[in-house]
Amino acid sequence: MSKPKPSYETVLDQLQLLRALHEFTPIVIGTPPLGIETLSSDIDVACYSSDFEVFTRVVVGEFKDRDEFQIRMIDSRGEPALLASFVTYGWELELFCQKIPLAHQWGVRHFYIERRLLSLEPRLRAIVTDLKRTGVKTEPAFAQVLALKGDPYEALLSLEFMSDLELRALLLQAVSH
């Protein structure tokens, strides 16, 4: 039997990852900080840089010796992004960087609305986690529980500017089934 992997916070501390990426204003997003991780969850860190070469140089310099390290350019909703990934301490880490301010990046926006939903309705945590254990991705899981129509990634963002009262009404309907 393998030993349990350390908490995501321990991994970030061991790597001194937030210090290493400080100039890119890193934000840890995704399921571990939301408390809805599963065994297959990774650690996602969103970053901003106006210069992909600088981001690449720092990330390669800090993490190139980690298992399965790779960095590549990807398309994220029509915008270029750099995605660096590696495995360490039993976790896969993904470092995502765009030339879009963090407050406007989809992953960060999703994280903030998911965190808000979970704080307004703690029972949601178990429901979403159970769905995730069946293989449903995070945003589709939230959209399914909340009965949101259309593209789950866009539908979740439609909740961003709803009041707490409006969100509580939506949540009450979702968790009372």
PDB file of C-alpha atoms in Angstrom, residues 8-157:
ATOM      1  CA  TYR A   8      -1.409  20.459  -1.660  1.00  0.00           C
ATOM      2  CA  GLU A   9      -0.260  23.202   0.754  1.00  0.00           C
ATOM      3  CA  THR A  10       2.688  21.054   1.867  1.00  0.00           C
ATOM      4  CA  VAL A  11       3.679  20.471  -1.758  1.00  0.00           C
ATOM      5  CA  LEU A  12       3.520  24.195  -2.541  1.00  0.00           C
ATOM      6  CA  ASP A  13       5.642  24.907   0.547  1.00  0.00           C
ATOM      7  CA  GLN A  14       8.194  22.192  -0.269  1.00  0.00           C
ATOM      8  CA  LEU A  15       8.576  23.533  -3.814  1.00  0.00           C
ATOM      9  CA  GLN A  16       8.503  27.158  -2.664  1.00  0.00           C
ATOM     10  CA  LEU A  17       6.335  27.465  -5.749  1.00  0.00           C
ATOM     11  CA  LEU A  18       4.530  30.680  -4.899  1.00  0.00           C
ATOM     12  CA  ARG A  19       7.859  32.352  -4.127  1.00  0.00           C
ATOM     13  CA  ALA A  20       9.382  31.066  -7.362  1.00  0.00           C
ATOM     14  CA  LEU A  21       6.452  32.399  -9.401  1.00  0.00           C
ATOM     15  CA  HIS A  22       5.819  35.583  -7.386  1.00  0.00           C
ATOM     16  CA  GLU A  23       6.411  37.931 -10.338  1.00  0.00           C
ATOM     17  CA  PHE A  24       3.499  36.236 -12.167  1.00  0.00           C
ATOM     18  CA  THR A  25       1.012  36.812  -9.307  1.00  0.00           C
ATOM     19  CA  PRO A  26       0.206  33.093  -8.931  1.00  0.00           C
ATOM     20  CA  ILE A  27      -3.204  32.012  -7.660  1.00  0.00           C
ATOM     21  CA  VAL A  28      -3.780  28.411  -6.595  1.00  0.00           C
ATOM     22  CA  ILE A  29      -7.089  27.396  -8.145  1.00  0.00           C
ATOM     23  CA  GLY A  30      -8.876  24.127  -8.809  1.00  0.00           C
ATOM     24  CA  THR A  31     -10.267  21.465  -6.559  1.00  0.00           C
ATOM     25  CA  PRO A  32      -7.791  21.109  -3.637  1.00  0.00           C
ATOM     26  CA  PRO A  33      -8.270  24.636  -2.241  1.00  0.00           C
ATOM     27  CA  LEU A  34     -12.031  24.170  -2.663  1.00  0.00           C
ATOM     28  CA  GLY A  35     -11.964  20.943  -0.648  1.00  0.00           C
ATOM     29  CA  ILE A  36     -13.506  18.925  -3.497  1.00  0.00           C
ATOM     30  CA  GLU A  37     -10.441  17.062  -4.697  1.00  0.00           C
ATOM     31  CA  THR A  38     -10.444  13.393  -5.623  1.00  0.00           C
ATOM     32  CA  LEU A  39      -7.524  10.977  -5.883  1.00  0.00           C
ATOM     33  CA  SER A  40      -6.942  12.083  -9.476  1.00  0.00           C
ATOM     34  CA  SER A  41      -6.986  15.824  -8.748  1.00  0.00           C
ATOM     35  CA  ASP A  42      -4.019  17.976  -9.648  1.00  0.00           C
ATOM     36  CA  ILE A  43      -2.747  21.284  -8.321  1.00  0.00           C
ATOM     37  CA  ASP A  44      -3.551  24.156 -10.675  1.00  0.00           C
ATOM     38  CA  VAL A  45      -1.801  27.502 -10.480  1.00  0.00           C
ATOM     39  CA  ALA A  46      -2.927  30.407 -12.639  1.00  0.00           C
ATOM     40  CA  CYS A  47      -0.367  33.046 -13.570  1.00  0.00           C
ATOM     41  CA  TYR A  48      -0.182  36.271 -15.540  1.00  0.00           C
ATOM     42  CA  SER A  49       2.711  37.485 -17.651  1.00  0.00           C
ATOM     43  CA  SER A  50       2.911  39.934 -20.512  1.00  0.00           C
ATOM     44  CA  ASP A  51       6.024  38.048 -21.689  1.00  0.00           C
ATOM     45  CA  PHE A  52       5.825  34.286 -22.216  1.00  0.00           C
ATOM     46  CA  GLU A  53       9.603  34.063 -22.644  1.00  0.00           C
ATOM     47  CA  VAL A  54      10.170  35.371 -19.110  1.00  0.00           C
ATOM     48  CA  PHE A  55       7.589  32.929 -17.701  1.00  0.00           C
ATOM     49  CA  THR A  56       9.187  30.054 -19.626  1.00  0.00           C
ATOM     50  CA  ARG A  57      12.680  30.945 -18.418  1.00  0.00           C
ATOM     51  CA  VAL A  58      11.595  31.050 -14.749  1.00  0.00           C
ATOM     52  CA  VAL A  59       9.510  27.856 -14.902  1.00  0.00           C
ATOM     53  CA  VAL A  60      12.164  25.883 -16.771  1.00  0.00           C
ATOM     54  CA  GLY A  61      14.846  27.166 -14.392  1.00  0.00           C
ATOM     55  CA  GLU A  62      12.836  26.168 -11.301  1.00  0.00           C
ATOM     56  CA  PHE A  63      11.080  22.938 -12.311  1.00  0.00           C
ATOM     57  CA  LYS A  64      12.743  21.328 -15.363  1.00  0.00           C
ATOM     58  CA  ASP A  65      14.205  18.505 -13.250  1.00  0.00           C
ATOM     59  CA  ARG A  66      10.786  17.402 -11.922  1.00  0.00           C
ATOM     60  CA  ASP A  67       9.260  14.172 -13.227  1.00  0.00           C
ATOM     61  CA  GLU A  68       7.359  14.432 -16.517  1.00  0.00           C
ATOM     62  CA  PHE A  69       8.182  18.136 -16.877  1.00  0.00           C
ATOM     63  CA  GLN A  70       6.868  19.735 -20.029  1.00  0.00           C
ATOM     64  CA  ILE A  71       5.881  23.194 -21.154  1.00  0.00           C
ATOM     65  CA  ARG A  72       3.842  23.944 -24.214  1.00  0.00           C
ATOM     66  CA  MET A  73       1.746  26.615 -25.865  1.00  0.00           C
ATOM     67  CA  ILE A  74      -1.970  25.872 -25.900  1.00  0.00           C
ATOM     68  CA  ASP A  75      -5.149  27.596 -27.002  1.00  0.00           C
ATOM     69  CA  SER A  76      -7.512  28.483 -24.167  1.00  0.00           C
ATOM     70  CA  ARG A  77     -10.872  29.747 -25.388  1.00  0.00           C
ATOM     71  CA  GLY A  78      -9.219  31.428 -28.368  1.00  0.00           C
ATOM     72  CA  GLU A  79      -6.380  32.949 -26.362  1.00  0.00           C
ATOM     73  CA  PRO A  80      -2.775  31.699 -26.276  1.00  0.00           C
ATOM     74  CA  ALA A  81      -1.566  30.258 -23.002  1.00  0.00           C
ATOM     75  CA  LEU A  82       1.496  28.489 -21.694  1.00  0.00           C
ATOM     76  CA  LEU A  83       0.947  25.302 -19.741  1.00  0.00           C
ATOM     77  CA  ALA A  84       3.790  23.821 -17.742  1.00  0.00           C
ATOM     78  CA  SER A  85       3.207  20.523 -15.992  1.00  0.00           C
ATOM     79  CA  PHE A  86       5.172  18.094 -13.866  1.00  0.00           C
ATOM     80  CA  VAL A  87       4.713  15.460 -11.195  1.00  0.00           C
ATOM     81  CA  THR A  88       6.121  15.648  -7.679  1.00  0.00           C
ATOM     82  CA  TYR A  89       5.209  14.363  -4.202  1.00  0.00           C
ATOM     83  CA  GLY A  90       2.471  12.241  -5.792  1.00  0.00           C
ATOM     84  CA  TRP A  91       0.722  15.252  -7.345  1.00  0.00           C
ATOM     85  CA  GLU A  92       0.538  16.515 -10.904  1.00  0.00           C
ATOM     86  CA  LEU A  93       1.002  20.281 -11.028  1.00  0.00           C
ATOM     87  CA  GLU A  94      -0.187  22.487 -13.855  1.00  0.00           C
ATOM     88  CA  LEU A  95       1.114  26.039 -14.147  1.00  0.00           C
ATOM     89  CA  PHE A  96      -1.134  28.006 -16.493  1.00  0.00           C
ATOM     90  CA  CYS A  97      -0.071  31.419 -17.795  1.00  0.00           C
ATOM     91  CA  GLN A  98      -1.831  33.914 -20.020  1.00  0.00           C
ATOM     92  CA  LYS A  99      -1.256  37.512 -21.079  1.00  0.00           C
ATOM     93  CA  ILE A 100      -4.744  38.176 -19.660  1.00  0.00           C
ATOM     94  CA  PRO A 101      -4.995  39.674 -16.161  1.00  0.00           C
ATOM     95  CA  LEU A 102      -5.867  36.990 -13.610  1.00  0.00           C
ATOM     96  CA  ALA A 103      -9.258  38.503 -12.766  1.00  0.00           C
ATOM     97  CA  HIS A 104     -10.306  37.889 -16.383  1.00  0.00           C
ATOM     98  CA  GLN A 105      -8.929  34.371 -16.838  1.00  0.00           C
ATOM     99  CA  TRP A 106     -11.676  31.741 -17.052  1.00  0.00           C
ATOM    100  CA  GLY A 107     -10.079  29.347 -14.578  1.00  0.00           C
ATOM    101  CA  VAL A 108      -9.726  32.041 -11.927  1.00  0.00           C
ATOM    102  CA  ARG A 109     -13.278  33.267 -12.506  1.00  0.00           C
ATOM    103  CA  HIS A 110     -14.616  29.705 -12.230  1.00  0.00           C
ATOM    104  CA  PHE A 111     -12.640  29.171  -9.032  1.00  0.00           C
ATOM    105  CA  TYR A 112     -14.058  32.302  -7.404  1.00  0.00           C
ATOM    106  CA  ILE A 113     -17.681  31.483  -8.255  1.00  0.00           C
ATOM    107  CA  GLU A 114     -17.227  27.858  -7.128  1.00  0.00           C
ATOM    108  CA  ARG A 115     -15.691  29.019  -3.845  1.00  0.00           C
ATOM    109  CA  ARG A 116     -18.565  31.419  -3.345  1.00  0.00           C
ATOM    110  CA  LEU A 117     -21.167  28.724  -4.055  1.00  0.00           C
ATOM    111  CA  LEU A 118     -19.503  26.327  -1.610  1.00  0.00           C
ATOM    112  CA  SER A 119     -19.382  28.987   1.098  1.00  0.00           C
ATOM    113  CA  LEU A 120     -23.075  29.789   0.615  1.00  0.00           C
ATOM    114  CA  GLU A 121     -24.117  26.121   0.676  1.00  0.00           C
ATOM    115  CA  PRO A 122     -21.698  23.705   2.399  1.00  0.00           C
ATOM    116  CA  ARG A 123     -23.830  20.657   1.428  1.00  0.00           C
ATOM    117  CA  LEU A 124     -22.825  21.318  -2.172  1.00  0.00           C
ATOM    118  CA  ARG A 125     -19.264  20.124  -1.431  1.00  0.00           C
ATOM    119  CA  ALA A 126     -20.255  16.454  -0.953  1.00  0.00           C
ATOM    120  CA  ILE A 127     -22.617  16.452  -3.941  1.00  0.00           C
ATOM    121  CA  VAL A 128     -20.015  17.888  -6.336  1.00  0.00           C
ATOM    122  CA  THR A 129     -17.245  15.653  -4.950  1.00  0.00           C
ATOM    123  CA  ASP A 130     -19.404  12.553  -5.458  1.00  0.00           C
ATOM    124  CA  LEU A 131     -20.004  13.554  -9.083  1.00  0.00           C
ATOM    125  CA  LYS A 132     -16.297  14.174  -9.578  1.00  0.00           C
ATOM    126  CA  ARG A 133     -15.535  10.674  -8.273  1.00  0.00           C
ATOM    127  CA  THR A 134     -17.638   9.295 -11.140  1.00  0.00           C
ATOM    128  CA  GLY A 135     -15.414  11.128 -13.643  1.00  0.00           C
ATOM    129  CA  VAL A 136     -17.392  14.349 -14.136  1.00  0.00           C
ATOM    130  CA  LYS A 137     -15.135  17.410 -14.457  1.00  0.00           C
ATOM    131  CA  THR A 138     -15.511  20.241 -11.948  1.00  0.00           C
ATOM    132  CA  GLU A 139     -17.431  22.878 -13.923  1.00  0.00           C
ATOM    133  CA  PRO A 140     -19.792  20.320 -15.510  1.00  0.00           C
ATOM    134  CA  ALA A 141     -20.410  18.890 -12.022  1.00  0.00           C
ATOM    135  CA  PHE A 142     -21.425  22.292 -10.638  1.00  0.00           C
ATOM    136  CA  ALA A 143     -23.561  22.970 -13.728  1.00  0.00           C
ATOM    137  CA  GLN A 144     -25.264  19.585 -13.412  1.00  0.00           C
ATOM    138  CA  VAL A 145     -26.088  20.041  -9.724  1.00  0.00           C
ATOM    139  CA  LEU A 146     -27.358  23.578 -10.329  1.00  0.00           C
ATOM    140  CA  ALA A 147     -29.328  22.516 -13.450  1.00  0.00           C
ATOM    141  CA  LEU A 148     -27.534  25.130 -15.567  1.00  0.00           C
ATOM    142  CA  LYS A 149     -28.239  24.892 -19.289  1.00  0.00           C
ATOM    143  CA  GLY A 150     -25.798  25.094 -22.187  1.00  0.00           C
ATOM    144  CA  ASP A 151     -22.016  25.041 -22.052  1.00  0.00           C
ATOM    145  CA  PRO A 152     -21.193  24.375 -18.377  1.00  0.00           C
ATOM    146  CA  TYR A 153     -18.115  26.625 -18.445  1.00  0.00           C
ATOM    147  CA  GLU A 154     -20.079  29.597 -19.786  1.00  0.00           C
ATOM    148  CA  ALA A 155     -23.144  28.808 -17.659  1.00  0.00           C
ATOM    149  CA  LEU A 156     -21.096  28.897 -14.468  1.00  0.00           C
ATOM    150  CA  LEU A 157     -19.770  32.344 -15.373  1.00  0.00           C
TER     151      LEU A 157
END
